Amino acid sequence: MICPECQSQALTIERSLELPPDGDNDEITLQTVACAHCGFQALALYRESRRGALDSESWVHEGLRVSPEDFQAIGDMIEGCPQPAERRCHCQTHQRLGRMSGYRWDGLRLIGVEILGYFAMIHERQ
């Protein structure tokens, strides 16, 4: 993936946590991403919905700029989960990060993570 800071193709997903679906998305994955070239670090959110027309799906993969402290805290939480690929895991990490406001996933805001900005997760050079 392309790093939003240095534009190298060195941005990789370091950790992933599968979260329960919400009212809009069938799949929600919270990720930590880092650039091996410049050291940039951020969170990423992958959401996929297969609702609507038969055989249709839509997905969004967006980067979330957060403070170094929030990045470290989320990374530590994901590391602490015994089953990060299991969205039905009942660990403390899933309970905290899987929280919703109404029918929408809102786990980051509900634990006090401040989103400082967004960026596109570009998977390859155009």
mmCIF file with all atom_site columns, C-alpha atoms in Angstrom:
data_model
loop_
_atom_site.group_PDB
_atom_site.id
_atom_site.type_symbol
_atom_site.label_atom_id
_atom_site.label_alt_id
_atom_site.label_comp_id
_atom_site.label_asym_id
_atom_site.label_entity_id
_atom_site.label_seq_id
_atom_site.pdbx_PDB_ins_code
_atom_site.Cartn_x
_atom_site.Cartn_y
_atom_site.Cartn_z
_atom_site.occupancy
_atom_site.B_iso_or_equiv
_atom_site.pdbx_formal_charge
_atom_site.auth_seq_id
_atom_site.auth_comp_id
_atom_site.auth_asym_id
_atom_site.auth_atom_id
_atom_site.pdbx_PDB_model_num
ATOM 1   C CA . MET A 1 1   ? 0.000   0.000   0.000   1.00 0.00 ? 1   MET A CA 1
ATOM 2   C CA . ILE A 1 2   ? 1.055   3.583   -0.570  1.00 0.00 ? 2   ILE A CA 1
ATOM 3   C CA . CYS A 1 3   ? 2.221   5.583   2.454   1.00 0.00 ? 3   CYS A CA 1
ATOM 4   C CA . PRO A 1 4   ? 0.373   8.940   2.668   1.00 0.00 ? 4   PRO A CA 1
ATOM 5   C CA . GLU A 1 5   ? 3.503   10.624  4.068   1.00 0.00 ? 5   GLU A CA 1
ATOM 6   C CA . CYS A 1 6   ? 6.396   9.508   1.832   1.00 0.00 ? 6   CYS A CA 1
ATOM 7   C CA . GLN A 1 7   ? 4.426   7.993   -1.106  1.00 0.00 ? 7   GLN A CA 1
ATOM 8   C CA . SER A 1 8   ? 6.499   4.775   -0.986  1.00 0.00 ? 8   SER A CA 1
ATOM 9   C CA . GLN A 1 9   ? 4.847   1.398   -1.420  1.00 0.00 ? 9   GLN A CA 1
ATOM 10  C CA . ALA A 1 10  ? 5.981   0.406   2.075   1.00 0.00 ? 10  ALA A CA 1
ATOM 11  C CA . LEU A 1 11  ? 2.768   0.830   4.121   1.00 0.00 ? 11  LEU A CA 1
ATOM 12  C CA . THR A 1 12  ? 1.784   -2.504  5.639   1.00 0.00 ? 12  THR A CA 1
ATOM 13  C CA . ILE A 1 13  ? -0.858  -3.819  7.998   1.00 0.00 ? 13  ILE A CA 1
ATOM 14  C CA . GLU A 1 14  ? 0.786   -4.806  11.271  1.00 0.00 ? 14  GLU A CA 1
ATOM 15  C CA . ARG A 1 15  ? -2.197  -5.941  13.374  1.00 0.00 ? 15  ARG A CA 1
ATOM 16  C CA . SER A 1 16  ? -5.868  -6.625  12.656  1.00 0.00 ? 16  SER A CA 1
ATOM 17  C CA . LEU A 1 17  ? -8.913  -7.088  14.840  1.00 0.00 ? 17  LEU A CA 1
ATOM 18  C CA . GLU A 1 18  ? -12.166 -8.446  13.408  1.00 0.00 ? 18  GLU A CA 1
ATOM 19  C CA . LEU A 1 19  ? -15.162 -6.754  15.018  1.00 0.00 ? 19  LEU A CA 1
ATOM 20  C CA . PRO A 1 20  ? -18.847 -7.708  15.072  1.00 0.00 ? 20  PRO A CA 1
ATOM 21  C CA . PRO A 1 21  ? -21.053 -6.403  12.232  1.00 0.00 ? 21  PRO A CA 1
ATOM 22  C CA . ASP A 1 22  ? -23.183 -3.324  12.723  1.00 0.00 ? 22  ASP A CA 1
ATOM 23  C CA . GLY A 1 23  ? -26.341 -1.994  11.099  1.00 0.00 ? 23  GLY A CA 1
ATOM 24  C CA . ASP A 1 24  ? -24.458 -0.949  7.950   1.00 0.00 ? 24  ASP A CA 1
ATOM 25  C CA . ASN A 1 25  ? -21.531 -3.363  7.620   1.00 0.00 ? 25  ASN A CA 1
ATOM 26  C CA . ASP A 1 26  ? -21.193 -7.133  7.480   1.00 0.00 ? 26  ASP A CA 1
ATOM 27  C CA . GLU A 1 27  ? -17.452 -6.953  8.148   1.00 0.00 ? 27  GLU A CA 1
ATOM 28  C CA . ILE A 1 28  ? -15.493 -4.449  10.224  1.00 0.00 ? 28  ILE A CA 1
ATOM 29  C CA . THR A 1 29  ? -11.735 -4.773  10.706  1.00 0.00 ? 29  THR A CA 1
ATOM 30  C CA . LEU A 1 30  ? -9.643  -2.378  12.779  1.00 0.00 ? 30  LEU A CA 1
ATOM 31  C CA . GLN A 1 31  ? -5.960  -2.366  11.805  1.00 0.00 ? 31  GLN A CA 1
ATOM 32  C CA . THR A 1 32  ? -2.665  -0.786  12.746  1.00 0.00 ? 32  THR A CA 1
ATOM 33  C CA . VAL A 1 33  ? -0.554  0.222   9.733   1.00 0.00 ? 33  VAL A CA 1
ATOM 34  C CA . ALA A 1 34  ? 3.039   1.406   9.486   1.00 0.00 ? 34  ALA A CA 1
ATOM 35  C CA . CYS A 1 35  ? 5.478   2.459   6.785   1.00 0.00 ? 35  CYS A CA 1
ATOM 36  C CA . ALA A 1 36  ? 8.784   0.588   6.710   1.00 0.00 ? 36  ALA A CA 1
ATOM 37  C CA . HIS A 1 37  ? 10.340  3.460   4.735   1.00 0.00 ? 37  HIS A CA 1
ATOM 38  C CA . CYS A 1 38  ? 9.531   6.580   6.807   1.00 0.00 ? 38  CYS A CA 1
ATOM 39  C CA . GLY A 1 39  ? 8.096   5.209   10.067  1.00 0.00 ? 39  GLY A CA 1
ATOM 40  C CA . PHE A 1 40  ? 4.589   6.660   9.600   1.00 0.00 ? 40  PHE A CA 1
ATOM 41  C CA . GLN A 1 41  ? 1.997   4.951   11.847  1.00 0.00 ? 41  GLN A CA 1
ATOM 42  C CA . ALA A 1 42  ? -1.796  5.099   11.825  1.00 0.00 ? 42  ALA A CA 1
ATOM 43  C CA . LEU A 1 43  ? -4.943  3.076   12.247  1.00 0.00 ? 43  LEU A CA 1
ATOM 44  C CA . ALA A 1 44  ? -6.995  1.758   9.350   1.00 0.00 ? 44  ALA A CA 1
ATOM 45  C CA . LEU A 1 45  ? -10.581 0.660   9.131   1.00 0.00 ? 45  LEU A CA 1
ATOM 46  C CA . TYR A 1 46  ? -11.882 -1.852  6.584   1.00 0.00 ? 46  TYR A CA 1
ATOM 47  C CA . ARG A 1 47  ? -15.653 -2.099  6.252   1.00 0.00 ? 47  ARG A CA 1
ATOM 48  C CA . GLU A 1 48  ? -17.591 -4.284  3.846   1.00 0.00 ? 48  GLU A CA 1
ATOM 49  C CA . SER A 1 49  ? -21.300 -4.567  3.149   1.00 0.00 ? 49  SER A CA 1
ATOM 50  C CA . ARG A 1 50  ? -22.964 -7.237  1.062   1.00 0.00 ? 50  ARG A CA 1
ATOM 51  C CA . ARG A 1 51  ? -26.429 -5.729  1.400   1.00 0.00 ? 51  ARG A CA 1
ATOM 52  C CA . GLY A 1 52  ? -28.465 -4.515  -1.518  1.00 0.00 ? 52  GLY A CA 1
ATOM 53  C CA . ALA A 1 53  ? -28.660 -6.119  -4.942  1.00 0.00 ? 53  ALA A CA 1
ATOM 54  C CA . LEU A 1 54  ? -27.917 -9.828  -5.245  1.00 0.00 ? 54  LEU A CA 1
ATOM 55  C CA . ASP A 1 55  ? -24.182 -10.516 -5.713  1.00 0.00 ? 55  ASP A CA 1
ATOM 56  C CA . SER A 1 56  ? -23.259 -6.932  -4.880  1.00 0.00 ? 56  SER A CA 1
ATOM 57  C CA . GLU A 1 57  ? -20.820 -5.763  -2.283  1.00 0.00 ? 57  GLU A CA 1
ATOM 58  C CA . SER A 1 58  ? -19.230 -2.497  -1.354  1.00 0.00 ? 58  SER A CA 1
ATOM 59  C CA . TRP A 1 59  ? -16.196 -1.835  0.766   1.00 0.00 ? 59  TRP A CA 1
ATOM 60  C CA . VAL A 1 60  ? -14.266 1.059   2.245   1.00 0.00 ? 60  VAL A CA 1
ATOM 61  C CA . HIS A 1 61  ? -10.659 0.959   3.477   1.00 0.00 ? 61  HIS A CA 1
ATOM 62  C CA . GLU A 1 62  ? -9.662  4.236   5.106   1.00 0.00 ? 62  GLU A CA 1
ATOM 63  C CA . GLY A 1 63  ? -6.723  5.391   7.168   1.00 0.00 ? 63  GLY A CA 1
ATOM 64  C CA . LEU A 1 64  ? -7.172  7.182   10.474  1.00 0.00 ? 64  LEU A CA 1
ATOM 65  C CA . ARG A 1 65  ? -4.514  9.532   11.807  1.00 0.00 ? 65  ARG A CA 1
ATOM 66  C CA . VAL A 1 66  ? -4.292  9.330   15.600  1.00 0.00 ? 66  VAL A CA 1
ATOM 67  C CA . SER A 1 67  ? -1.805  10.404  18.250  1.00 0.00 ? 67  SER A CA 1
ATOM 68  C CA . PRO A 1 68  ? 1.218   8.154   18.894  1.00 0.00 ? 68  PRO A CA 1
ATOM 69  C CA . GLU A 1 69  ? -0.296  7.369   22.307  1.00 0.00 ? 69  GLU A CA 1
ATOM 70  C CA . ASP A 1 70  ? -3.629  6.251   20.818  1.00 0.00 ? 70  ASP A CA 1
ATOM 71  C CA . PHE A 1 71  ? -1.808  4.242   18.138  1.00 0.00 ? 71  PHE A CA 1
ATOM 72  C CA . GLN A 1 72  ? 0.197   2.434   20.835  1.00 0.00 ? 72  GLN A CA 1
ATOM 73  C CA . ALA A 1 73  ? -2.870  1.864   23.027  1.00 0.00 ? 73  ALA A CA 1
ATOM 74  C CA . ILE A 1 74  ? -4.896  0.321   20.175  1.00 0.00 ? 74  ILE A CA 1
ATOM 75  C CA . GLY A 1 75  ? -1.919  -1.811  19.116  1.00 0.00 ? 75  GLY A CA 1
ATOM 76  C CA . ASP A 1 76  ? -1.519  -3.072  22.677  1.00 0.00 ? 76  ASP A CA 1
ATOM 77  C CA . MET A 1 77  ? -5.234  -3.841  22.897  1.00 0.00 ? 77  MET A CA 1
ATOM 78  C CA . ILE A 1 78  ? -5.149  -5.858  19.669  1.00 0.00 ? 78  ILE A CA 1
ATOM 79  C CA . GLU A 1 79  ? -2.024  -7.695  20.879  1.00 0.00 ? 79  GLU A CA 1
ATOM 80  C CA . GLY A 1 80  ? -3.896  -8.571  24.080  1.00 0.00 ? 80  GLY A CA 1
ATOM 81  C CA . CYS A 1 81  ? -6.710  -10.356 22.248  1.00 0.00 ? 81  CYS A CA 1
ATOM 82  C CA . PRO A 1 82  ? -6.348  -14.159 22.192  1.00 0.00 ? 82  PRO A CA 1
ATOM 83  C CA . GLN A 1 83  ? -8.392  -14.459 18.958  1.00 0.00 ? 83  GLN A CA 1
ATOM 84  C CA . PRO A 1 84  ? -8.107  -11.255 16.866  1.00 0.00 ? 84  PRO A CA 1
ATOM 85  C CA . ALA A 1 85  ? -9.531  -12.962 13.758  1.00 0.00 ? 85  ALA A CA 1
ATOM 86  C CA . GLU A 1 86  ? -12.680 -14.054 15.639  1.00 0.00 ? 86  GLU A CA 1
ATOM 87  C CA . ARG A 1 87  ? -15.286 -11.315 15.681  1.00 0.00 ? 87  ARG A CA 1
ATOM 88  C CA . ARG A 1 88  ? -17.273 -13.175 18.328  1.00 0.00 ? 88  ARG A CA 1
ATOM 89  C CA . CYS A 1 89  ? -14.368 -13.277 20.797  1.00 0.00 ? 89  CYS A CA 1
ATOM 90  C CA . HIS A 1 90  ? -15.484 -12.226 24.281  1.00 0.00 ? 90  HIS A CA 1
ATOM 91  C CA . CYS A 1 91  ? -12.170 -10.797 25.479  1.00 0.00 ? 91  CYS A CA 1
ATOM 92  C CA . GLN A 1 92  ? -11.837 -7.330  27.017  1.00 0.00 ? 92  GLN A CA 1
ATOM 93  C CA . THR A 1 93  ? -10.413 -5.913  23.755  1.00 0.00 ? 93  THR A CA 1
ATOM 94  C CA . HIS A 1 94  ? -13.440 -7.027  21.742  1.00 0.00 ? 94  HIS A CA 1
ATOM 95  C CA . GLN A 1 95  ? -15.816 -5.819  24.440  1.00 0.00 ? 95  GLN A CA 1
ATOM 96  C CA . ARG A 1 96  ? -14.224 -2.345  24.509  1.00 0.00 ? 96  ARG A CA 1
ATOM 97  C CA . LEU A 1 97  ? -13.534 -1.849  20.794  1.00 0.00 ? 97  LEU A CA 1
ATOM 98  C CA . GLY A 1 98  ? -16.705 -3.573  19.582  1.00 0.00 ? 98  GLY A CA 1
ATOM 99  C CA . ARG A 1 99  ? -19.066 -1.082  21.200  1.00 0.00 ? 99  ARG A CA 1
ATOM 100 C CA . MET A 1 100 ? -21.846 0.608   19.263  1.00 0.00 ? 100 MET A CA 1
ATOM 101 C CA . SER A 1 101 ? -23.844 3.822   19.358  1.00 0.00 ? 101 SER A CA 1
ATOM 102 C CA . GLY A 1 102 ? -27.310 2.775   18.319  1.00 0.00 ? 102 GLY A CA 1
ATOM 103 C CA . TYR A 1 103 ? -26.843 0.394   15.409  1.00 0.00 ? 103 TYR A CA 1
ATOM 104 C CA . ARG A 1 104 ? -23.426 1.749   14.253  1.00 0.00 ? 104 ARG A CA 1
ATOM 105 C CA . TRP A 1 105 ? -19.949 0.722   15.351  1.00 0.00 ? 105 TRP A CA 1
ATOM 106 C CA . ASP A 1 106 ? -18.367 3.468   17.460  1.00 0.00 ? 106 ASP A CA 1
ATOM 107 C CA . GLY A 1 107 ? -15.655 1.687   19.440  1.00 0.00 ? 107 GLY A CA 1
ATOM 108 C CA . LEU A 1 108 ? -12.844 4.203   18.964  1.00 0.00 ? 108 LEU A CA 1
ATOM 109 C CA . ARG A 1 109 ? -14.844 7.268   19.977  1.00 0.00 ? 109 ARG A CA 1
ATOM 110 C CA . LEU A 1 110 ? -16.377 5.494   22.971  1.00 0.00 ? 110 LEU A CA 1
ATOM 111 C CA . ILE A 1 111 ? -12.940 4.772   24.449  1.00 0.00 ? 111 ILE A CA 1
ATOM 112 C CA . GLY A 1 112 ? -11.716 8.317   23.812  1.00 0.00 ? 112 GLY A CA 1
ATOM 113 C CA . VAL A 1 113 ? -9.571  7.910   20.682  1.00 0.00 ? 113 VAL A CA 1
ATOM 114 C CA . GLU A 1 114 ? -9.395  11.213  18.803  1.00 0.00 ? 114 GLU A CA 1
ATOM 115 C CA . ILE A 1 115 ? -9.284  10.917  15.006  1.00 0.00 ? 115 ILE A CA 1
ATOM 116 C CA . LEU A 1 116 ? -6.904  13.648  13.826  1.00 0.00 ? 116 LEU A CA 1
ATOM 117 C CA . GLY A 1 117 ? -7.555  13.102  10.119  1.00 0.00 ? 117 GLY A CA 1
ATOM 118 C CA . TYR A 1 118 ? -8.348  10.582  7.410   1.00 0.00 ? 118 TYR A CA 1
ATOM 119 C CA . PHE A 1 119 ? -6.466  9.338   4.354   1.00 0.00 ? 119 PHE A CA 1
ATOM 120 C CA . ALA A 1 120 ? -7.159  6.957   1.503   1.00 0.00 ? 120 ALA A CA 1
ATOM 121 C CA . MET A 1 121 ? -5.725  3.464   1.756   1.00 0.00 ? 121 MET A CA 1
ATOM 122 C CA . ILE A 1 122 ? -4.257  3.162   -1.750  1.00 0.00 ? 122 ILE A CA 1
ATOM 123 C CA . HIS A 1 123 ? -3.348  -0.431  -2.492  1.00 0.00 ? 123 HIS A CA 1
ATOM 124 C CA . GLU A 1 124 ? -1.110  0.177   -5.522  1.00 0.00 ? 124 GLU A CA 1
ATOM 125 C CA . ARG A 1 125 ? 0.108   2.962   -7.737  1.00 0.00 ? 125 ARG A CA 1
ATOM 126 C CA . GLN A 1 126 ? -2.327  3.959   -10.453 1.00 0.00 ? 126 GLN A CA 1
#
